[in-house]
Tab-separated table of C-alpha atoms and ligand atoms in Angstrom:
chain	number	residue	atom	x	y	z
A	1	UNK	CA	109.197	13.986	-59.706
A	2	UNK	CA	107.764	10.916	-60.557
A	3	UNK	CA	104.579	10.767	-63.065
A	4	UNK	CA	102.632	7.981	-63.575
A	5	UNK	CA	100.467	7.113	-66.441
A	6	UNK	CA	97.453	4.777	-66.532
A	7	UNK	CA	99.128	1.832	-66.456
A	8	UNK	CA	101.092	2.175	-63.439
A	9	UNK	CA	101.355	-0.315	-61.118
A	10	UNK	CA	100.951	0.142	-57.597
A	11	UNK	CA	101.478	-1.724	-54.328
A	12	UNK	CA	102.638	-0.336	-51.168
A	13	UNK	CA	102.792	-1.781	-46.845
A	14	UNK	CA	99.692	-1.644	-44.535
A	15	UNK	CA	100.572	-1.516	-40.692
A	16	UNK	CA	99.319	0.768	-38.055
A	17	UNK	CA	100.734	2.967	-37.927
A	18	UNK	CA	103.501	2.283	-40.820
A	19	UNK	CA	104.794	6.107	-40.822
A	20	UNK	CA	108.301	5.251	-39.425
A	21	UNK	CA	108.396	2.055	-42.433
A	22	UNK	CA	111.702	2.232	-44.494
A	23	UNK	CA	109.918	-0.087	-47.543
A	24	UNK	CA	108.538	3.142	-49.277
A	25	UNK	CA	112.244	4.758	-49.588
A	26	UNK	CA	113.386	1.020	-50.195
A	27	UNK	CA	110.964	0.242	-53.324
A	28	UNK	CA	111.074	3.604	-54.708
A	29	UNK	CA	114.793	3.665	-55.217
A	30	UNK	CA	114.114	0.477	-57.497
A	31	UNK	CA	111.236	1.928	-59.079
A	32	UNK	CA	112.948	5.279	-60.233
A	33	UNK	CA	116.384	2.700	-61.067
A	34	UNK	CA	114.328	1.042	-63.496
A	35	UNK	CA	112.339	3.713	-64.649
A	36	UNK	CA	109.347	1.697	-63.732
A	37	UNK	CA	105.945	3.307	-63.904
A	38	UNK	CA	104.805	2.365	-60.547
A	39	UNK	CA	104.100	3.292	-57.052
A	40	UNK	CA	104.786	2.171	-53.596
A	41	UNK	CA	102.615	3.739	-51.332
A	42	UNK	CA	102.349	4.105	-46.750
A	43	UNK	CA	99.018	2.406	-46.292
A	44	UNK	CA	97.951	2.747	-42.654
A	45	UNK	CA	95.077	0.418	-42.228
A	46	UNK	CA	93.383	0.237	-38.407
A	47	UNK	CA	93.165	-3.596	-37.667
A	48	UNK	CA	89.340	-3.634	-37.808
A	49	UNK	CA	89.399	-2.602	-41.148
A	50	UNK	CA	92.491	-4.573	-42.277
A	51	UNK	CA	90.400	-7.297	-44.501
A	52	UNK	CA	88.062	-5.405	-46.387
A	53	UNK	CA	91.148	-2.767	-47.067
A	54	UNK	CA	93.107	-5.712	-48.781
A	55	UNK	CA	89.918	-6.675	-50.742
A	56	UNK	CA	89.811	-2.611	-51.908
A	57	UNK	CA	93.135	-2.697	-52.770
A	58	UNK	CA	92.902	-5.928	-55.238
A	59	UNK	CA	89.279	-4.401	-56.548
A	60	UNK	CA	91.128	-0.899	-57.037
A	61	UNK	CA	93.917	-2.745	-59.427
A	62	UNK	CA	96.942	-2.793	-56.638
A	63	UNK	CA	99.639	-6.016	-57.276
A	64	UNK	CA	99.686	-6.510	-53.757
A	65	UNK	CA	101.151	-5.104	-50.289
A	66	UNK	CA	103.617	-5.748	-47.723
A	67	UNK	CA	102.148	-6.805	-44.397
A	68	UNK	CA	103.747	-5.177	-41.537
A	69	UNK	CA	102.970	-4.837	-37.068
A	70	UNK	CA	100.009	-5.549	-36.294
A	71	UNK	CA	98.963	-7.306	-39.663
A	72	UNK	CA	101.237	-10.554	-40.059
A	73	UNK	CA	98.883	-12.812	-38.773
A	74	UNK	CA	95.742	-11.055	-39.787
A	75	UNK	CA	96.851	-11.512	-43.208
A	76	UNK	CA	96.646	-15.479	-43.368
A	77	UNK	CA	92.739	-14.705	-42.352
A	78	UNK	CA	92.700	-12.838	-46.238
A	79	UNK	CA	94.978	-15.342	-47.960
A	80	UNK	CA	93.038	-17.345	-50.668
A	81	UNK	CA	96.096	-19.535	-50.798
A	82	UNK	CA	99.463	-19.193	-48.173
A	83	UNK	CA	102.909	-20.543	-49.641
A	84	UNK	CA	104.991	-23.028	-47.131
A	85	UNK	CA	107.411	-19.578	-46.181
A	86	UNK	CA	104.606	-18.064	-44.471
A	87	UNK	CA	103.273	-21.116	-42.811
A	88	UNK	CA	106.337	-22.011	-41.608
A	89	UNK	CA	107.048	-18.822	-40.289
A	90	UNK	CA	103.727	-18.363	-38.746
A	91	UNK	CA	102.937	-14.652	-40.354
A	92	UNK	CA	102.704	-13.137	-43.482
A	93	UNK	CA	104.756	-9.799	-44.667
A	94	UNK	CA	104.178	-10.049	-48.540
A	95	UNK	CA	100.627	-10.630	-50.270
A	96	UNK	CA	100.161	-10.975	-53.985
A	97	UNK	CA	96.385	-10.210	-55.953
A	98	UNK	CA	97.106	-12.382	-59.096
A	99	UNK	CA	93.997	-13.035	-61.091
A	100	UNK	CA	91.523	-12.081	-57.758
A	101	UNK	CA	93.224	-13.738	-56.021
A	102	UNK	CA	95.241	-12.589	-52.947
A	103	UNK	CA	98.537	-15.230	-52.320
A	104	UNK	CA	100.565	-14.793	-49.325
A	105	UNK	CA	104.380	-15.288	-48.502
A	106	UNK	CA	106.770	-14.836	-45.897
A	107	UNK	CA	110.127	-13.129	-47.193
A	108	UNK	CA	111.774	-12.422	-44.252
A	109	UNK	CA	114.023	-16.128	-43.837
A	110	UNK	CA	114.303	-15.874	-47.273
A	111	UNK	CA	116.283	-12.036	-47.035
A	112	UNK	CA	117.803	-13.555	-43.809
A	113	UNK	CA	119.870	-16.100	-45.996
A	114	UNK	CA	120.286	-13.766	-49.108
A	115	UNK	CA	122.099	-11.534	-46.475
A	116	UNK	CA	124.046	-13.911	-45.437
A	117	UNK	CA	125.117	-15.528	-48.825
A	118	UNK	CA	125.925	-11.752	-50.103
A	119	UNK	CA	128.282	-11.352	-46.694
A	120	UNK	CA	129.791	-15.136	-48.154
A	121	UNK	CA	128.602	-16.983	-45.997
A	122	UNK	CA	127.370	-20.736	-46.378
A	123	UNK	CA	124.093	-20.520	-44.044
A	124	UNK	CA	124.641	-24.692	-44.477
A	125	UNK	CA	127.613	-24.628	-43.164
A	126	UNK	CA	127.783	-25.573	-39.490
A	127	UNK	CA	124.879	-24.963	-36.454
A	128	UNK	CA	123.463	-21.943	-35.981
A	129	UNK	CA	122.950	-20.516	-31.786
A	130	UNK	CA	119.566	-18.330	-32.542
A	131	UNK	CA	119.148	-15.982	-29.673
A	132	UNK	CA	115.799	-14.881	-29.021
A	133	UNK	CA	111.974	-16.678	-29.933
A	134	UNK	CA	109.894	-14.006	-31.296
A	135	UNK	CA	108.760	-13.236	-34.944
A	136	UNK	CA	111.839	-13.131	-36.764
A	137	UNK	CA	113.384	-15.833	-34.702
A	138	UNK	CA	110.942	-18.319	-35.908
A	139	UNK	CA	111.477	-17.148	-39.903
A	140	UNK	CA	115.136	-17.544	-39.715
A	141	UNK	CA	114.931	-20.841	-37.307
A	142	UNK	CA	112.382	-22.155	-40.297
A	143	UNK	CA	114.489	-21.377	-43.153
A	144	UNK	CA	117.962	-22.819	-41.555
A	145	UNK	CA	116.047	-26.060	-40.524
A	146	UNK	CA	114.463	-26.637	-44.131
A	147	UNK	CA	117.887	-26.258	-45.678
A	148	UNK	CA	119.043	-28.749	-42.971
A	149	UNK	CA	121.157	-27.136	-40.695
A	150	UNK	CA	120.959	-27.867	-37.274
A	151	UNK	CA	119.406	-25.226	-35.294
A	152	UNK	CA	119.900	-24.337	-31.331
A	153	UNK	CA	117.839	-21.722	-30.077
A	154	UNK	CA	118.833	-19.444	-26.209
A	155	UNK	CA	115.528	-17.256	-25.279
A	156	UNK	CA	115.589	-15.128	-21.479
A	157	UNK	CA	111.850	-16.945	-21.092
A	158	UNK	CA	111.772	-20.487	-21.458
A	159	UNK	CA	108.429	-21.174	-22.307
A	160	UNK	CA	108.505	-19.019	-25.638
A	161	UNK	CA	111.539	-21.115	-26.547
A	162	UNK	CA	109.579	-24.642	-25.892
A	163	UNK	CA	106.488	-23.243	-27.990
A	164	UNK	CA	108.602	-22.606	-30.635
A	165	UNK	CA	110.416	-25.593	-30.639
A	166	UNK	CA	106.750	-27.447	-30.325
A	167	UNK	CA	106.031	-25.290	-33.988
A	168	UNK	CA	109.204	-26.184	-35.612
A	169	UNK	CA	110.185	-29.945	-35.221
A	170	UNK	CA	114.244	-30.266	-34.986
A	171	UNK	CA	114.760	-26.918	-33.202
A	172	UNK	CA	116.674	-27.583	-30.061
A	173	UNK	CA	116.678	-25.494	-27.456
A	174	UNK	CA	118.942	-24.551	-24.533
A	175	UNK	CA	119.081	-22.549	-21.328
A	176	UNK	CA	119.568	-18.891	-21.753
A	177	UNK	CA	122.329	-18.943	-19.311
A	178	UNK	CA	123.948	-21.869	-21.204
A	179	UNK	CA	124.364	-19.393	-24.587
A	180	UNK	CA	128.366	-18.128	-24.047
A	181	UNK	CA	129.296	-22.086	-23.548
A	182	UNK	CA	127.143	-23.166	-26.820
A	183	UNK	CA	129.083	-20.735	-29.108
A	184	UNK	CA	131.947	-23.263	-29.216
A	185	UNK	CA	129.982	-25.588	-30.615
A	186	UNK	CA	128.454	-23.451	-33.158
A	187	UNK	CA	129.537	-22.021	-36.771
A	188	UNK	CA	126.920	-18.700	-36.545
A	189	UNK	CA	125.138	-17.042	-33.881
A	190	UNK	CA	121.858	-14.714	-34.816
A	191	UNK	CA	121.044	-11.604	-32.600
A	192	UNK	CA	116.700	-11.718	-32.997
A	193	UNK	CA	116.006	-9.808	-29.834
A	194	UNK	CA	116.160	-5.933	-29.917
A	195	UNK	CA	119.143	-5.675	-27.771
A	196	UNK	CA	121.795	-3.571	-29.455
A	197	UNK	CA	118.983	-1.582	-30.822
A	198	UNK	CA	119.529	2.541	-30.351
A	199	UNK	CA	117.638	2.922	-26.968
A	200	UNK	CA	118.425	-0.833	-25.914
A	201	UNK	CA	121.033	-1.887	-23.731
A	202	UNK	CA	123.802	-4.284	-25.627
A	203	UNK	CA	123.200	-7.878	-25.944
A	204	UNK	CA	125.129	-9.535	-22.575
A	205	UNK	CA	127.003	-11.833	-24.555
A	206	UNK	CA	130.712	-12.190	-23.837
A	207	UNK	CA	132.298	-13.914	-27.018
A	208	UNK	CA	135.404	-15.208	-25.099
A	209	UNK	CA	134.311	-19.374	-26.226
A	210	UNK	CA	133.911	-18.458	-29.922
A	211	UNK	CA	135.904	-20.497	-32.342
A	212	UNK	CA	137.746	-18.144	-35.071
A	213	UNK	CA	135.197	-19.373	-37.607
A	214	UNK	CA	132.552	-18.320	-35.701
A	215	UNK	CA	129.990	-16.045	-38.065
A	216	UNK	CA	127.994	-13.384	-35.976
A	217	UNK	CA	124.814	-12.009	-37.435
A	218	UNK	CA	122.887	-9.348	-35.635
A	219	UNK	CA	119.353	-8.590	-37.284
A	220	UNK	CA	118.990	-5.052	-35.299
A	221	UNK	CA	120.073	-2.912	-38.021
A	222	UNK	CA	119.752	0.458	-35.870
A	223	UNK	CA	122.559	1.284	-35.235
A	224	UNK	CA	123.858	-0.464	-38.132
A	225	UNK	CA	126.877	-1.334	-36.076
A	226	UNK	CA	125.821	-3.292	-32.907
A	227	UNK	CA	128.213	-3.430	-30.129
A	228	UNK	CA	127.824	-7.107	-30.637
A	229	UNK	CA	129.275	-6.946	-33.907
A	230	UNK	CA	131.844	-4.122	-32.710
A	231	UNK	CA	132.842	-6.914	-30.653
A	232	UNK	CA	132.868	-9.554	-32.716
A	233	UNK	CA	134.732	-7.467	-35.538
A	234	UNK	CA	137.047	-6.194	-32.897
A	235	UNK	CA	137.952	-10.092	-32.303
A	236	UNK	CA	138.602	-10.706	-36.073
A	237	UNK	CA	135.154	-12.871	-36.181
A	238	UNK	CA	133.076	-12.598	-39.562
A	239	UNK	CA	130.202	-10.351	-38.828
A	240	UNK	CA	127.066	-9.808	-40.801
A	241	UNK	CA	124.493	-7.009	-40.185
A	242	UNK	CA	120.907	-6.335	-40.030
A	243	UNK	CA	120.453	-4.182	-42.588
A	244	UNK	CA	121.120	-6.681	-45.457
A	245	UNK	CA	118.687	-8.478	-44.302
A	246	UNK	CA	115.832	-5.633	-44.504
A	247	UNK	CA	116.741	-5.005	-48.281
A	248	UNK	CA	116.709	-8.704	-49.403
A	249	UNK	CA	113.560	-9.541	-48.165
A	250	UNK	CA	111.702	-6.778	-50.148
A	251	UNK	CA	113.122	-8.426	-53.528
A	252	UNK	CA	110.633	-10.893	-54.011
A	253	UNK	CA	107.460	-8.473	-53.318
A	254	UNK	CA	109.015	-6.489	-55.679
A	255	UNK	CA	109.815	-9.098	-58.411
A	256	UNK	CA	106.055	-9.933	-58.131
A	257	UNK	CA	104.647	-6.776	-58.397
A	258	UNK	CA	107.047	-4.647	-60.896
A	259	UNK	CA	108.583	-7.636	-62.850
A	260	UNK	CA	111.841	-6.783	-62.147
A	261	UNK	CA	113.968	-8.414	-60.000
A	262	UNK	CA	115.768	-5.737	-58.097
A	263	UNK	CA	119.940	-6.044	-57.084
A	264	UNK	CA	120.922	-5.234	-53.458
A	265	UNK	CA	123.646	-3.011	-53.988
A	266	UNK	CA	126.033	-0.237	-52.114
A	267	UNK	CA	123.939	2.265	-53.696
A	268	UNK	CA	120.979	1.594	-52.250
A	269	UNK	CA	122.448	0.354	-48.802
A	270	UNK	CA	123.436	4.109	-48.451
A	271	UNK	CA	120.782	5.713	-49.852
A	272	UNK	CA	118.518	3.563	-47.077
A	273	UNK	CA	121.128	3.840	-44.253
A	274	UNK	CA	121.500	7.792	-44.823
A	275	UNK	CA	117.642	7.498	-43.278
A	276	UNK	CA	118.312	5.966	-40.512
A	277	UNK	CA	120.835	8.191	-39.145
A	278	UNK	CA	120.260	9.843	-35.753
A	279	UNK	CA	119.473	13.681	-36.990
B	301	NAP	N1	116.800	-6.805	-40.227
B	301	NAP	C1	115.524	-7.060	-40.451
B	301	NAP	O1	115.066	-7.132	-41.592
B	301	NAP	C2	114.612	-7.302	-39.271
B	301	NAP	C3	113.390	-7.977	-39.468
B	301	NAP	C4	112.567	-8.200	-38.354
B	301	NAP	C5	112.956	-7.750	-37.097
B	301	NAP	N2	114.144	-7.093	-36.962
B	301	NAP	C6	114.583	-6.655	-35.617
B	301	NAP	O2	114.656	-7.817	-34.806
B	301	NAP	C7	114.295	-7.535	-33.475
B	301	NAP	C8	113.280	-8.550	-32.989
B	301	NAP	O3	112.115	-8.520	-33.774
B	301	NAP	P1	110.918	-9.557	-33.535
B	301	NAP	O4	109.809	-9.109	-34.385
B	301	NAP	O5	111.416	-10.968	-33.634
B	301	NAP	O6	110.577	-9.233	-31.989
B	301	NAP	P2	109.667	-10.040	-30.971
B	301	NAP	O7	108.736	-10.960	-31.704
B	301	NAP	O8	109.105	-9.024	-30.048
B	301	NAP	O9	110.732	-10.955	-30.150
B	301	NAP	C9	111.720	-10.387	-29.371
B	301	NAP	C10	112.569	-11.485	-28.706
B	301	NAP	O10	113.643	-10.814	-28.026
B	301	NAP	C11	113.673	-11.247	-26.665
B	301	NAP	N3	114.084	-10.123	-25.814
B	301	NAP	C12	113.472	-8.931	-25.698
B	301	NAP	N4	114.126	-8.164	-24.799
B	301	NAP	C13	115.173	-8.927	-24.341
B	301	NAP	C14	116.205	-8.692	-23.391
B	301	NAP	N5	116.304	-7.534	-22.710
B	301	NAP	N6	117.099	-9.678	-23.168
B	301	NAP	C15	117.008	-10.852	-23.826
B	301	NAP	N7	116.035	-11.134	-24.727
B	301	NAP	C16	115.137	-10.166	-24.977
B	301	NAP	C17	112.277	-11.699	-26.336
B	301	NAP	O11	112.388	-12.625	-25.293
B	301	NAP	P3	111.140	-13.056	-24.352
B	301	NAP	O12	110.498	-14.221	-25.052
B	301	NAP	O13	111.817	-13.410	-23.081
B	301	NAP	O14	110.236	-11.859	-24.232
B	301	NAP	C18	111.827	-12.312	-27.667
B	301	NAP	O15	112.264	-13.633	-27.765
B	301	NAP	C19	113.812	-6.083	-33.477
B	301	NAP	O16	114.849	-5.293	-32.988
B	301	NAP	C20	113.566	-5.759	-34.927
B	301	NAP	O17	113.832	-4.406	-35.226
B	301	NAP	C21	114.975	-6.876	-38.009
């Protein structure tokens, strides 16, 4: 058991609801690593009241939250200031109260690449296939464009593919029938859609034109094993799964709140994986 004194520092994730959020089991294996008196707390927060909630929360001495569904975008209405991550991402997952006031960030590219470097792979080296335009799509098209790669993006509705492509300047897109053919040409391909996803059929993606230095990522990290990346791994392919990505992008919320920057280890991969099990 955990007991905090009057010092401790708190933060914690708003969403409604947030019940089924992994970032409380995630942050409070740091926090008892380091011996850290602090607490990460479920904060389920109704959208009406999102605003004045955050404004509490600073007032009541918290270091900040994590935004999650339905507050990303909410949260830019509460920023006082919004780094370029968030911006470019077009919602915000981490917010940080320094000196009253309330700074927000977008982590989520950022634990995209982290991922990817841990796996050892070079996010700069080659074009990256994206497949899929929603939320996460956009952080991890921002983050590979800013570091200069070039960026192709596949989505089953055209239109959210051109909108996109209208946000981020550079991102190419293609037809979603064209995506088998375009992984020739391509050095990693990104999973963003929930296909693969327990209660999802697979991704229909038959890997027959990949090169053998061809890296697949899939962001669905339940199952943790996709049958894309069965596939690809069956195939000899580099694979990299969704799960890294979930624990890198709580290490700079973290960092900011705690003062520690936390490691991404096999510890705490299986401590957070042994959650999402099927019971
Ligand atoms: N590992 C992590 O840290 C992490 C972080 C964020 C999200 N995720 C996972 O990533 C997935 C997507 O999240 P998101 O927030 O980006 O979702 P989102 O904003 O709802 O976007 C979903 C995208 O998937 C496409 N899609 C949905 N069903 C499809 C199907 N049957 N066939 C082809 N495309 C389909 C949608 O295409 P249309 O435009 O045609 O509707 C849309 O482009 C979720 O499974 C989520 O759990 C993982």
């Amino acid at each position: 058991m955990t007991i905090l004194t009057g010092k401790a520092r708190l933060a914690g994730i708003t969403g409604w609801p947030v019940a089924h959020s992994r970032s409380p089991r995630l942050h409070g294996f740091w926090l008892e690593r380091h011996g850290i008196d602090g607490a990460y707390v479920p904060l389920p927060i109704a959208p009406g009241n999102f605003a004045a909630a955050i404004r509490g929360l600073m007032w009541a001495g918290f270091a900040g939250v994590n935004c999650t569904i339905p507050h990303k975008i909410a949260a830019f209405e509460v920023c006082d200031a919004v780094e370029d991550s968030a911006r470019r991402a077009g919602a915000v997952n981490t917010l940080v109260f320094r000196d009253g006031c309330i700074v927000g960030s977008n982590t989520d590219g950022w634990g995209f690449l982290a991922n990817l470097r841990a796996h050892g792979v070079d996010p700069g080296a080659g074009p990256a296939l994206i497949l899929g335009a929603g939320g996460s799509a956009r952080a991890i098209a921002a983050v590979l464009l800013d570091l200069g790669v070039r960026v192709t993006l596949a989505n089953r509705t055209p239109a959210n593919a051109e909108r996109l492509a209208r946000e981020l300047p550079g991102l190419a897109v293609i037809d979603w029938d064209r995506r088998e053919d375009a992984l020739a040409d391509h050095a990693l391909v990104v999973n963003t859609t929930p296909q693969g996803m327990t209660g999802h059929a697979a991704l229909d993606l038959g890997l027959d034109r990949a090169g053998p230095g061809l890296t697949v990522a899939d962001i669905v990290y339940v199952p943790l094993e996709t049958p894309l990346l069965a596939a690809a791994r069956a195939r000899g392919l580099r694979c990299v799964e969704g799960l890294g990505m979930l624990l890198h992008q709580a290490v700079p919320g973290f960092h900011a709140w705690f003062g520690v920057e936390p490691s991404v280890d096999d510890a705490l991969r299986r401590f957070v994986a042994a959650d999402l099990l099927p019971a």
